[in-house]
Short mmCIF file of C-alpha atoms in Angstrom, two decimals:
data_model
loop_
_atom_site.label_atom_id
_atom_site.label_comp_id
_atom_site.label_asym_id
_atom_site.label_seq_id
_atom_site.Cartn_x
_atom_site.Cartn_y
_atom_site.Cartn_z
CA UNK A 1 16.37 14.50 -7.77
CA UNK A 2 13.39 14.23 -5.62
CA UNK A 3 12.65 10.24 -6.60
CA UNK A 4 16.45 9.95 -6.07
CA UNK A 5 16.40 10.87 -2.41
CA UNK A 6 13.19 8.78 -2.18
CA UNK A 7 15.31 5.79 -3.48
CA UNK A 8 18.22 6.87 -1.08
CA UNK A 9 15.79 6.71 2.21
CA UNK A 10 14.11 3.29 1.19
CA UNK A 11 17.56 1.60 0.80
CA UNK A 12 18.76 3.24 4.29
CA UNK A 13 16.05 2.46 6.13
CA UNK A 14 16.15 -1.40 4.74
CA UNK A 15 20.13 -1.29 5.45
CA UNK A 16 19.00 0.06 9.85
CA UNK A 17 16.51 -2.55 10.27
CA UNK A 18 18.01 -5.72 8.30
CA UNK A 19 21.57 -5.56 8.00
CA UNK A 20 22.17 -3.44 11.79
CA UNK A 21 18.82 -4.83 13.15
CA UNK A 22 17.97 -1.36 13.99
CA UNK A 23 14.17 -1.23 15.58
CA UNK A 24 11.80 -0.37 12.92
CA UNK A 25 10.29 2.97 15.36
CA UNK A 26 14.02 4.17 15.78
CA UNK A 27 14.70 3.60 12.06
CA UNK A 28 11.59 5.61 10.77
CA UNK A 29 12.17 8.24 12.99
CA UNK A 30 15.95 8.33 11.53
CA UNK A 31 15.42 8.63 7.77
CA UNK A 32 12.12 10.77 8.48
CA UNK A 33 14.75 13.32 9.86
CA UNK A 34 17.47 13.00 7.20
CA UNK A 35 14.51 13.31 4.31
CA UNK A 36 13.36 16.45 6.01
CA UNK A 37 16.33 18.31 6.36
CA UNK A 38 17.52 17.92 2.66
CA UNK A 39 13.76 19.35 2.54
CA UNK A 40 14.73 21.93 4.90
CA UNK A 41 18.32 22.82 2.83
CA UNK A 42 17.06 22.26 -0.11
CA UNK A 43 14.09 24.60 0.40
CA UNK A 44 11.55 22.17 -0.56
CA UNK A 45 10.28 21.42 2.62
CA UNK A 46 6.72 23.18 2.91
CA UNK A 47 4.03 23.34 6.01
CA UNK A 48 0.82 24.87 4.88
CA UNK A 49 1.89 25.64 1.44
CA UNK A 50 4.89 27.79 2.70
CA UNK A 51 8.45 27.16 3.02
CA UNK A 52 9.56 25.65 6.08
CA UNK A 53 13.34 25.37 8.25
CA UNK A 54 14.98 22.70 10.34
CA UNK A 55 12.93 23.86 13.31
CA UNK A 56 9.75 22.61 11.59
CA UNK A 57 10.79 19.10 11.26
CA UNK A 58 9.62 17.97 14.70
CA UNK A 59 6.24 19.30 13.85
CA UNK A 60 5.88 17.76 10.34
CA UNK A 61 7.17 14.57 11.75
CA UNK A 62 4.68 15.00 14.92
CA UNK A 63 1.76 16.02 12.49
CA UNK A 64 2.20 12.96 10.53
CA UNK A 65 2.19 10.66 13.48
CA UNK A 66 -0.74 12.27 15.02
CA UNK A 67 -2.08 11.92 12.16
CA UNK A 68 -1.98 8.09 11.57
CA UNK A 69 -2.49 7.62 15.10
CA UNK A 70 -6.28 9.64 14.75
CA UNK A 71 -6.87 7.26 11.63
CA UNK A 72 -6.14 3.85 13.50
CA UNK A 73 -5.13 4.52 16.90
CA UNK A 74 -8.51 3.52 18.10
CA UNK A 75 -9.60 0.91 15.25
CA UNK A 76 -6.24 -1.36 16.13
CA UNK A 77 -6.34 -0.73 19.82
CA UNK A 78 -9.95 -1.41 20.61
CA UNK A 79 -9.75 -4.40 18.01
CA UNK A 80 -7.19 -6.22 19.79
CA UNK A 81 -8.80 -6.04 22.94
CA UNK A 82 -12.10 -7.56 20.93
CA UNK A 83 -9.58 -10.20 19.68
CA UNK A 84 -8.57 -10.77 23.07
CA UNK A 85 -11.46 -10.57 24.86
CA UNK A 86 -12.95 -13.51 22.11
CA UNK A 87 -9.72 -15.73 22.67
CA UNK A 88 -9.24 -15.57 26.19
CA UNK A 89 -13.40 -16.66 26.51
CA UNK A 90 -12.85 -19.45 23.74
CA UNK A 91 -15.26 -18.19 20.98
CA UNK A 92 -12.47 -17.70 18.66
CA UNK A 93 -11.80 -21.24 19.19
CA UNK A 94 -15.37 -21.70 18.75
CA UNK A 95 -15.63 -20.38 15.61
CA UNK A 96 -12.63 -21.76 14.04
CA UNK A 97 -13.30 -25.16 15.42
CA UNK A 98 -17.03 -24.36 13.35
CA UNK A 99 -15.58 -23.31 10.34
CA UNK A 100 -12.57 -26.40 10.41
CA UNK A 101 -15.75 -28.85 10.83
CA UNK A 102 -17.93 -27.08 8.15
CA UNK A 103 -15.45 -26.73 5.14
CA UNK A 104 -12.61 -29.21 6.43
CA UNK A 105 -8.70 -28.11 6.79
CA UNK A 106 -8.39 -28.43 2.67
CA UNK A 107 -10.86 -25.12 2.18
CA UNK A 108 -9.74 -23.12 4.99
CA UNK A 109 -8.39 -20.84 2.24
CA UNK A 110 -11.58 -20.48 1.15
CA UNK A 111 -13.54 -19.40 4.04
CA UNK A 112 -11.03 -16.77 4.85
CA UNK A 113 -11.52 -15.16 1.88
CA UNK A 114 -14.83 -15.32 1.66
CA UNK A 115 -15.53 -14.19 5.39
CA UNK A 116 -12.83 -10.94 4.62
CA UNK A 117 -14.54 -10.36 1.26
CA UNK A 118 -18.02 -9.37 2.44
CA UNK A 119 -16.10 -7.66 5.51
CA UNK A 120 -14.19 -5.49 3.82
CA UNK A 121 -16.94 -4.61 1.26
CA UNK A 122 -17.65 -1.93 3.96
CA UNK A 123 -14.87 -2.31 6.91
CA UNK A 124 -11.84 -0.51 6.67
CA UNK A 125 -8.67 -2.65 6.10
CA UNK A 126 -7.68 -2.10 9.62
CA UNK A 127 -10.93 -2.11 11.11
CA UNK A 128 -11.86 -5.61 9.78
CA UNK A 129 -8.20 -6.96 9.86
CA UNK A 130 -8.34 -6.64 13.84
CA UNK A 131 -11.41 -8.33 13.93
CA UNK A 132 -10.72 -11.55 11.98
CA UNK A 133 -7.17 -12.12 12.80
CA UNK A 134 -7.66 -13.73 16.04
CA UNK A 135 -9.78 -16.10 14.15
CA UNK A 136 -6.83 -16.60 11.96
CA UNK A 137 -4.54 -17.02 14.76
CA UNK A 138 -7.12 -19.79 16.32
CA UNK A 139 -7.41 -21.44 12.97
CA UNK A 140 -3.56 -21.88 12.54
CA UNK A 141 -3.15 -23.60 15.92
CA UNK A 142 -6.55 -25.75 15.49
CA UNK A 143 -4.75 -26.77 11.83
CA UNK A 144 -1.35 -26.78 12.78
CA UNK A 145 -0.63 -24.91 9.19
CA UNK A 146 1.46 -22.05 8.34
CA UNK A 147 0.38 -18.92 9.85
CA UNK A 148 0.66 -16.89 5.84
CA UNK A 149 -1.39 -20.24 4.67
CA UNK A 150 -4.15 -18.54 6.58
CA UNK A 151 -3.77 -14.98 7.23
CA UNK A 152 -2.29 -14.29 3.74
CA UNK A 153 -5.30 -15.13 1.51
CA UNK A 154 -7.21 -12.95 4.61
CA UNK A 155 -5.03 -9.92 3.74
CA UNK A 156 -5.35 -10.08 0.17
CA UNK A 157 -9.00 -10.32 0.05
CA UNK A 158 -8.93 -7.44 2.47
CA UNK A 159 -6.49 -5.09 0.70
CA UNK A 160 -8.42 -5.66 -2.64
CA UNK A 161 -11.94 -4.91 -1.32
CA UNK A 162 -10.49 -1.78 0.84
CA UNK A 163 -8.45 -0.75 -2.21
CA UNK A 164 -10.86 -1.05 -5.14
CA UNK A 165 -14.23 -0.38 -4.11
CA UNK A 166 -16.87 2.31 -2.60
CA UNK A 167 -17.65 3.17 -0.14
CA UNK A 168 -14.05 3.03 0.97
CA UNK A 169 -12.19 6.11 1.16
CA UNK A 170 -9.46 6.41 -1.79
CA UNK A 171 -12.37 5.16 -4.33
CA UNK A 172 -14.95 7.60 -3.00
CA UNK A 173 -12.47 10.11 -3.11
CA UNK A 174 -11.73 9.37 -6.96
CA UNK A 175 -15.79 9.08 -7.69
CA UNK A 176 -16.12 12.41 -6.60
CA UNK A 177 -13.13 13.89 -8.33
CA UNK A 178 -14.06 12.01 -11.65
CA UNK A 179 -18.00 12.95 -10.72
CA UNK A 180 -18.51 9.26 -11.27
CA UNK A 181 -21.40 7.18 -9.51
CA UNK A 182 -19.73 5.49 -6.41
CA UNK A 183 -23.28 2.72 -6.97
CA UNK A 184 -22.00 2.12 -10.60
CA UNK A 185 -18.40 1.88 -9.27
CA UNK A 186 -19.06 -0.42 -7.17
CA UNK A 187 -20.82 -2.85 -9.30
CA UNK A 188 -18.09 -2.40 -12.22
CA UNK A 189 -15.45 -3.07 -9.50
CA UNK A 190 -16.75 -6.04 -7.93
CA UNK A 191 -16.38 -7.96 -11.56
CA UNK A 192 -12.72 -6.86 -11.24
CA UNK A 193 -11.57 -7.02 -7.07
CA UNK A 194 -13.61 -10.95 -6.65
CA UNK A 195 -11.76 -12.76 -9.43
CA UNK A 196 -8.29 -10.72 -8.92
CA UNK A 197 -8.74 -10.96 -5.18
CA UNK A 198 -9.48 -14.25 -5.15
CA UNK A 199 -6.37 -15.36 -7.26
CA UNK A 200 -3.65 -13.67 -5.80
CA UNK A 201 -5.49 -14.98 -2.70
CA UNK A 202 -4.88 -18.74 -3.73
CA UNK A 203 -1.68 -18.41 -5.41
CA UNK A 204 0.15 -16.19 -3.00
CA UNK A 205 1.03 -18.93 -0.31
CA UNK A 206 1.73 -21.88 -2.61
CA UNK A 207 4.63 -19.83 -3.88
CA UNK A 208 7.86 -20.91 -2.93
CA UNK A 209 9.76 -17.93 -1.52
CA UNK A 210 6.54 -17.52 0.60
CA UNK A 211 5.87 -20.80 1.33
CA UNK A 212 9.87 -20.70 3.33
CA UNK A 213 8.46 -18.07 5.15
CA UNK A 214 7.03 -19.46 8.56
CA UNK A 215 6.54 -17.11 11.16
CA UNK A 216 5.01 -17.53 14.82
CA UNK A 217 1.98 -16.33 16.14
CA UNK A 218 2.80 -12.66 18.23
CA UNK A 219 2.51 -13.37 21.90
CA UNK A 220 0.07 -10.80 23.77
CA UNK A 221 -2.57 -10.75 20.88
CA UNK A 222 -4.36 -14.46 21.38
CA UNK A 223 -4.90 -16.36 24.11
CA UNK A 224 -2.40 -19.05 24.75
CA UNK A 225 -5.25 -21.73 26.25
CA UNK A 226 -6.37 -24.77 24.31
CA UNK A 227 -10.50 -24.64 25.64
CA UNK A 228 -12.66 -27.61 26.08
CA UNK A 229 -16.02 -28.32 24.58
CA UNK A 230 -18.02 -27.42 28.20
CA UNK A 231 -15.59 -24.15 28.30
CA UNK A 232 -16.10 -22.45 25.22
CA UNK A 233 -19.24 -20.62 24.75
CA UNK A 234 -21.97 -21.08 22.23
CA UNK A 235 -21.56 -20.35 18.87
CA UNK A 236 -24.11 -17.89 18.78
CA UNK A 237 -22.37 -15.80 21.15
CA UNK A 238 -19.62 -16.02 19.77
CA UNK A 239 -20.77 -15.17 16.38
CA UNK A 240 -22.79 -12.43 17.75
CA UNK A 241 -19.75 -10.63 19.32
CA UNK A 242 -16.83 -11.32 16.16
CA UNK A 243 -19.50 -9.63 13.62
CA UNK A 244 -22.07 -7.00 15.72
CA UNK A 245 -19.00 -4.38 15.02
CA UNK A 246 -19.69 -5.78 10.76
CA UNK A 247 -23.15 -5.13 11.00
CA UNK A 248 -22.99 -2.03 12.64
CA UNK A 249 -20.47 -0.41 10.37
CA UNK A 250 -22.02 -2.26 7.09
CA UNK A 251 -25.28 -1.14 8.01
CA UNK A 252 -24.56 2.35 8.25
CA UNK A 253 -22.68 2.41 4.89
CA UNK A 254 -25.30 0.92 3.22
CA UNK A 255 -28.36 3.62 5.10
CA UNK A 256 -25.83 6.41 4.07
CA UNK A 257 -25.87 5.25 0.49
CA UNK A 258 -29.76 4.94 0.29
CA UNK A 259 -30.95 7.12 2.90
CA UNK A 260 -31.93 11.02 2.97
CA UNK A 261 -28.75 13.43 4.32
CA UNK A 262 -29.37 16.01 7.05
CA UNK A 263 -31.98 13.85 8.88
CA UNK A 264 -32.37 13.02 12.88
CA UNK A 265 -31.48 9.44 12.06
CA UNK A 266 -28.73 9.70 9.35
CA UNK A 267 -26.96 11.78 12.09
CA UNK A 268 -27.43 8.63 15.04
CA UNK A 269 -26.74 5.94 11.99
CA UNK A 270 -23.63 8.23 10.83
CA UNK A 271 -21.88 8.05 14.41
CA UNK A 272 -22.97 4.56 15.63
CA UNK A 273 -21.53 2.97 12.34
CA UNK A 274 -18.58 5.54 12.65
CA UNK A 275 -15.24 2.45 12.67
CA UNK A 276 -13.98 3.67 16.55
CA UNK A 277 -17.96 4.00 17.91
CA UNK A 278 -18.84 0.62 16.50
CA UNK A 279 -16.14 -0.77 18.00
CA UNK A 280 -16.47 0.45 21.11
CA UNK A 281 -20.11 -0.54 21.60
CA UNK A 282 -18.74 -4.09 20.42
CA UNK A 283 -15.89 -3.93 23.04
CA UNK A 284 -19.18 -3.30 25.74
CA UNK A 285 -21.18 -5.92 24.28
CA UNK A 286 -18.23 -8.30 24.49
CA UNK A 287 -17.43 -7.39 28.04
CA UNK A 288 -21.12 -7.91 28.95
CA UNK A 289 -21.30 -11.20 27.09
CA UNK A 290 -18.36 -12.68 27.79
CA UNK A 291 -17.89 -11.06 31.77
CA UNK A 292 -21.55 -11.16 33.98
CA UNK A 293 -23.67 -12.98 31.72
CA UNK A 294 -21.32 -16.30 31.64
CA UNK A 295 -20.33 -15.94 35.05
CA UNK A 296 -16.51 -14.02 34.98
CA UNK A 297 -15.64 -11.90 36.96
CA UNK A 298 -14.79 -8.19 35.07
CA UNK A 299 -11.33 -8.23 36.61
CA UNK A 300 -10.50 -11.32 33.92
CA UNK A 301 -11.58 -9.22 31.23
CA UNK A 302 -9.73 -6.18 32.63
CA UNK A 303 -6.21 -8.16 32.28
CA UNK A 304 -7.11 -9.74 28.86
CA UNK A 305 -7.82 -6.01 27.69
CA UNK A 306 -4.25 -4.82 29.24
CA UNK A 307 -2.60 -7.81 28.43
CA UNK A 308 -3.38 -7.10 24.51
CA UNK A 309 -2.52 -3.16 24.92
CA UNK A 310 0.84 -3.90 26.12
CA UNK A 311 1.01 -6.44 23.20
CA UNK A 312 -0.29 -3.66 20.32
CA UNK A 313 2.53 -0.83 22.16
CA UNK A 314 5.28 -1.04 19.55
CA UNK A 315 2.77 -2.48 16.56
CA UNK A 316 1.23 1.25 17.06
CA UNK A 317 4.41 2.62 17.29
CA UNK A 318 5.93 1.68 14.26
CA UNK A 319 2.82 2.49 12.28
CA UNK A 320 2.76 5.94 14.09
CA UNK A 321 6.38 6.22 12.29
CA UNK A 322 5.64 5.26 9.05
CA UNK A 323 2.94 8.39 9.43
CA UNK A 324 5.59 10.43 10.15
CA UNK A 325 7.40 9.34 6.94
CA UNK A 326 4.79 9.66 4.90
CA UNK A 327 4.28 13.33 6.10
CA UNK A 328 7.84 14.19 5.27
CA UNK A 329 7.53 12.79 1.91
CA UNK A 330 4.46 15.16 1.32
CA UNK A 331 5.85 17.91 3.05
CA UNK A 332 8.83 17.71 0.24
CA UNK A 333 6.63 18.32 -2.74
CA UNK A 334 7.56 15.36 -4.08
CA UNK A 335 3.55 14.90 -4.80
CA UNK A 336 3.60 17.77 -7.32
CA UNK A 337 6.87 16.75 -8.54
CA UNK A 338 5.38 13.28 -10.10
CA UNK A 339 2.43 15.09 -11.22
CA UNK A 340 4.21 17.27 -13.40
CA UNK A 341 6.37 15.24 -14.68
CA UNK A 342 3.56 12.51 -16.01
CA UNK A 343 0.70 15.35 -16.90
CA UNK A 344 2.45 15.93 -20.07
CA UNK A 345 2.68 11.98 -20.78
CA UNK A 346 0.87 11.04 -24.42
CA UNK A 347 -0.92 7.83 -23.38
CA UNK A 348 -4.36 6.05 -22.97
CA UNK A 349 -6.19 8.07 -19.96
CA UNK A 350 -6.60 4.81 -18.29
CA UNK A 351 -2.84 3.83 -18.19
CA UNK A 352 -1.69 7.15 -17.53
CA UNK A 353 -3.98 8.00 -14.30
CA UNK A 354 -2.59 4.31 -13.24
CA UNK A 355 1.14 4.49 -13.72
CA UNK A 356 0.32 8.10 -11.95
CA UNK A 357 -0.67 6.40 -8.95
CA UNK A 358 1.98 4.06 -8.68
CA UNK A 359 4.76 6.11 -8.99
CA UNK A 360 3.18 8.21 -6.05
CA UNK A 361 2.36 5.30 -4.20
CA UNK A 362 5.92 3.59 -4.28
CA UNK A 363 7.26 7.50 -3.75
CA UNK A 364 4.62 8.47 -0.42
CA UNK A 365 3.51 5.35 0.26
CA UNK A 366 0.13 7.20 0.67
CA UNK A 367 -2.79 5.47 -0.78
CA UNK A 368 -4.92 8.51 -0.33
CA UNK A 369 -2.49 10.56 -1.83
CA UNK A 370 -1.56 8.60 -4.71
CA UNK A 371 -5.44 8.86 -5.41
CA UNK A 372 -6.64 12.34 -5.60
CA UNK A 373 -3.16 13.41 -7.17
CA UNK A 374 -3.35 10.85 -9.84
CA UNK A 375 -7.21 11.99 -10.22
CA UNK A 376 -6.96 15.48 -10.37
CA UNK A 377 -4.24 15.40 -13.02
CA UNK A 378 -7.01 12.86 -14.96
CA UNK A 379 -9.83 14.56 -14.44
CA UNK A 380 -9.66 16.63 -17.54
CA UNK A 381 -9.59 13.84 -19.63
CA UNK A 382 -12.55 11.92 -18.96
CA UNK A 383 -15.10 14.36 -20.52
CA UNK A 384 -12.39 14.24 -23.85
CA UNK A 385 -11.71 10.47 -23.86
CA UNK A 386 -14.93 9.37 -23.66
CA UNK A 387 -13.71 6.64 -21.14
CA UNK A 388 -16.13 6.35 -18.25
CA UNK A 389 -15.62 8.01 -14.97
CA UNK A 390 -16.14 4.72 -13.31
CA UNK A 391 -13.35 2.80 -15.08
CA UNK A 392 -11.28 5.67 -14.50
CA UNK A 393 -12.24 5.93 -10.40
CA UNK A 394 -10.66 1.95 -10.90
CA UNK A 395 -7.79 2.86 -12.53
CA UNK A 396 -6.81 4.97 -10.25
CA UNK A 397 -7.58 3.06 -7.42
CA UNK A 398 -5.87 -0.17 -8.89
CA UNK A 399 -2.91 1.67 -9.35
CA UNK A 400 -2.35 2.66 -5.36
CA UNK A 401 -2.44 -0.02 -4.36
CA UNK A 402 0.80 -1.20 -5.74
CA UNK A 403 4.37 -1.94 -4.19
CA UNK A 404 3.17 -1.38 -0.72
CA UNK A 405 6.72 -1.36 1.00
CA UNK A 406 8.45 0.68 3.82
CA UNK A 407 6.94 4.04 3.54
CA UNK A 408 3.36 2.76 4.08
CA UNK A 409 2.04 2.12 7.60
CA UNK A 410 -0.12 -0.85 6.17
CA UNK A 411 3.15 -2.38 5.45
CA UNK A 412 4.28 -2.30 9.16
CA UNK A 413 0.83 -3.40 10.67
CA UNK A 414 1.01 -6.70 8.27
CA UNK A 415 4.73 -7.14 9.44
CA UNK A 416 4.05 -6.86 13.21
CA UNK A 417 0.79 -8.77 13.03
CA UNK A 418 2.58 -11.64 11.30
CA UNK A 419 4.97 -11.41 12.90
CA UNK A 420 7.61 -11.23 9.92
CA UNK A 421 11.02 -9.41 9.19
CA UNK A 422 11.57 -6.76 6.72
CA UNK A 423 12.41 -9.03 3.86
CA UNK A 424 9.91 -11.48 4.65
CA UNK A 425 7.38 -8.58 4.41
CA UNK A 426 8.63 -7.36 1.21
CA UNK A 427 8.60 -10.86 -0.29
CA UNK A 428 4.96 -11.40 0.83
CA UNK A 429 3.16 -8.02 1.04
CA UNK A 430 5.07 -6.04 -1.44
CA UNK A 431 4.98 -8.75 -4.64
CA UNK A 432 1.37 -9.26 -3.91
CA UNK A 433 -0.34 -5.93 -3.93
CA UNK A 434 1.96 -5.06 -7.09
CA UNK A 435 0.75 -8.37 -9.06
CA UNK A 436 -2.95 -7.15 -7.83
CA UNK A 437 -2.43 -3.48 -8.85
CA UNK A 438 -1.56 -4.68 -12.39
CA UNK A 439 -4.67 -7.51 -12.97
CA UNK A 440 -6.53 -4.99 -11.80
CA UNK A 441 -5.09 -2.74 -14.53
CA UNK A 442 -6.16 -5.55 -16.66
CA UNK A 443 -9.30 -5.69 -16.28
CA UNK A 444 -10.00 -2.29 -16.14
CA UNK A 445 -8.90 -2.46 -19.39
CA UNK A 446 -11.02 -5.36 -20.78
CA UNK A 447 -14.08 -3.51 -19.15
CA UNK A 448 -13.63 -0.79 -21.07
CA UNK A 449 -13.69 -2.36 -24.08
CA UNK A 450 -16.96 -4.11 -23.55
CA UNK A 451 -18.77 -0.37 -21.81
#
């Protein structure tokens, strides 16, 4: 029953926002209300481990929205006023311009997913997806290609690097579950997410249902102005700006991996590389760079930054909502539901802790939750198997990363940043992170035949 009424909210909210056009905010909010009161009847519906009423709802739907909003609020909006900030000065035009005149048109591909692979070794999907899009956007226009030609293979490389590897959250959530090395996962994980990341990366916009798709850029996020040679500013400030908020948050990864806890410095190196901090200092670096130091006045800056908050307004909204929706599936026990129902399941440890994860995935649309549930009911099995705890942090990871659709607020910032309908997301996001999840699978599977 519980996966029914799952299957019953998906198709409603699809039939609100494509068939009645119904915006995607109002929508969420909608079946996050309906789900919760069959919760609430039902007696299902939980807050803090105990039963909860009708009366609750607001706050479960509030929690989960707050929720998402502490996670990215920051990240997205102080990103697109970066992104701004280097469009409206030129340097994004700089940049792509550089990397159009380095590689040529043909391997534009290329360079996106190289530049998002070492990004999102460390960066947080969202985090480094602010960052590079406007370079995307610039690209696009200096090209004249499709917009998913070039942000696609960008979103791909992202989602496998933030989905598969350490130091990210879900993985190092797994490592420690599993009591695997999040080093050793890492390495093992990097043979799997370059290759897989790099094909789905290729492949995904030469297909031809994507290839109809052809969406325009969003208006508000990247400057409108085509910039002259004497206008746009060096390349090394340019370059300095789009990646001091990568070094910053890379760096302190990599000192937190290597360096000794509890110290003066890990504290400072902890909270500078911190995803909102580094951005922020970026944001002040950018405004200093880009205002006094080439001769504009802060005022210009000032309407570029409001100009791109107005813009982000119902992108954050909608991926508020599909917090709240997430919460309500949680809130429903449909999390222990799945794990019950596949602990009992007589199959390889590896496949098992992955279809785990991607039946809670499609159900909660929670990445994080799909994770340690599938990992906790796994854990057991490791020491009994004899599979390593690294292949099975992998597994698990591979796994939630699959069918990203309506119930995941990932899903809506991809939609509004590309600027796509429902179906066109589902077509292009969707299909993509499920072929992933499963060569993943794959070559968890080959690895474990060879450690």
């Amino acid at each position: 029953m519980p996966l029914l009424i799952v299957a019953i909210a998906v198709a409603l909210l699809l039939i609100l926002m494509t068939k009645y056009k119904l915006n995607g905010f109002v929508a969420l909010l909608i079946v996050s209300v309906l789900v919760a009161g069959w919760g609430a009847l039902s007696g299902v519906l939980t807050v803090d481990d105990k039963p909860a009423d009708v009366s609750d709802i607001p706050d479960i739907i509030g929690s989960g929205m707050g929720g998402q909003l502490e996670e990215t609020l920051a990240v997205i909006g102080i990103g697109a006023m970066i992104g701004r900030i280097l469009g409206d000065a030129g340097a994004a035009q700089r940049i792509a311009l550089k990397v159009v005149g380095a590689l040529g048109e043909k391997r534009v591909q290329w360079a996106m997913i190289a530049t998002a692979m070492l990004i999102g070794v460390t960066m947080f999907y969202e985090a480094a997806f602010v960052i590079v899009v406007p370079i995307v956007f610039t690209l696009v226009r200096a090209t004249r290609t499709n917009l998913l030609w070039v942000g696609l293979p960008m979103s791909i490389a992202l989602s496998t690097m933030h989905s598969f590897l350490p130091p990210h959250p879900g993985p190092t959530a797994a490592a420690s579950i599993y009591q695997a090395s999040p080093g050793l996962a890492l390495l093992y994980g990097l043979f799997i997410a370059v290759p897989a990341g790099a094909i789905i990366a290729m492949v995904w916009p030469r297909l031809s249902f994507v290839k109809k798709i052809d969406p325009e850029i969003p208006r508000g996020l990247v400057s409108e102005k085509s910039f002259t040679e004497d206008e746009m500013p060096s390349m090394l400030r340019s370059v300095v700006v789009a990646l001091l908020p990568v070094v910053l948050i890379a760096g302190a990864e990599i000192y937190i991996m290597v360096g000794t806890e509890g110290t003066p410095l890990m504290h400072a190196v902890s909270f500078i590389g911190s995803p909102t901090i580094a951005l922020l200092l970026s944001l002040i670096v950018a405004i200093i760079i880009f205002g006094p130091l080439s001769g504009r006045p802060l005022t210009e800056l000032a309407v570029s930054m409001a100009d791109s908050a107005r813009a982000m307004a119902m992108i954050i909204m909608v991926i508020a909502a599909g917090g709240g929706f997430k919460e309500v599936l949680v809130s429903t026990g449909i999390a222990q539901y799945i794990a019950d129902m596949t602990s009992g399941w007589p199959i390889h440890p590896i496949i098992l802790v992955w279809l785990t994860a991607v039946i809670l995935r499609i159900a909660l649309g929670s990445a994080s939750v799909a994770v340690t549930t599938a990992a906790g009911i796994a854990a057991p099995l490791v020491g009994s198997s004899g599979v390593s705890p690294e292949l099975m942090v992998l597994a698990t990871t591979c796994g939630s990363i699959a069918v990203s659709h309506v119930n995941d607020p990932g899903f809506w910032m991809f939609k509004e940043y590309f600027n796509l309908s429902v179906v066109q997301t589902l077509k292009a996001r969707t299909t993509y992170t499920t072929v992933l999840s499963v060569l993943g699978l794959g070559g968890v599977l080959v690895m474990n035949l060879i450690i």
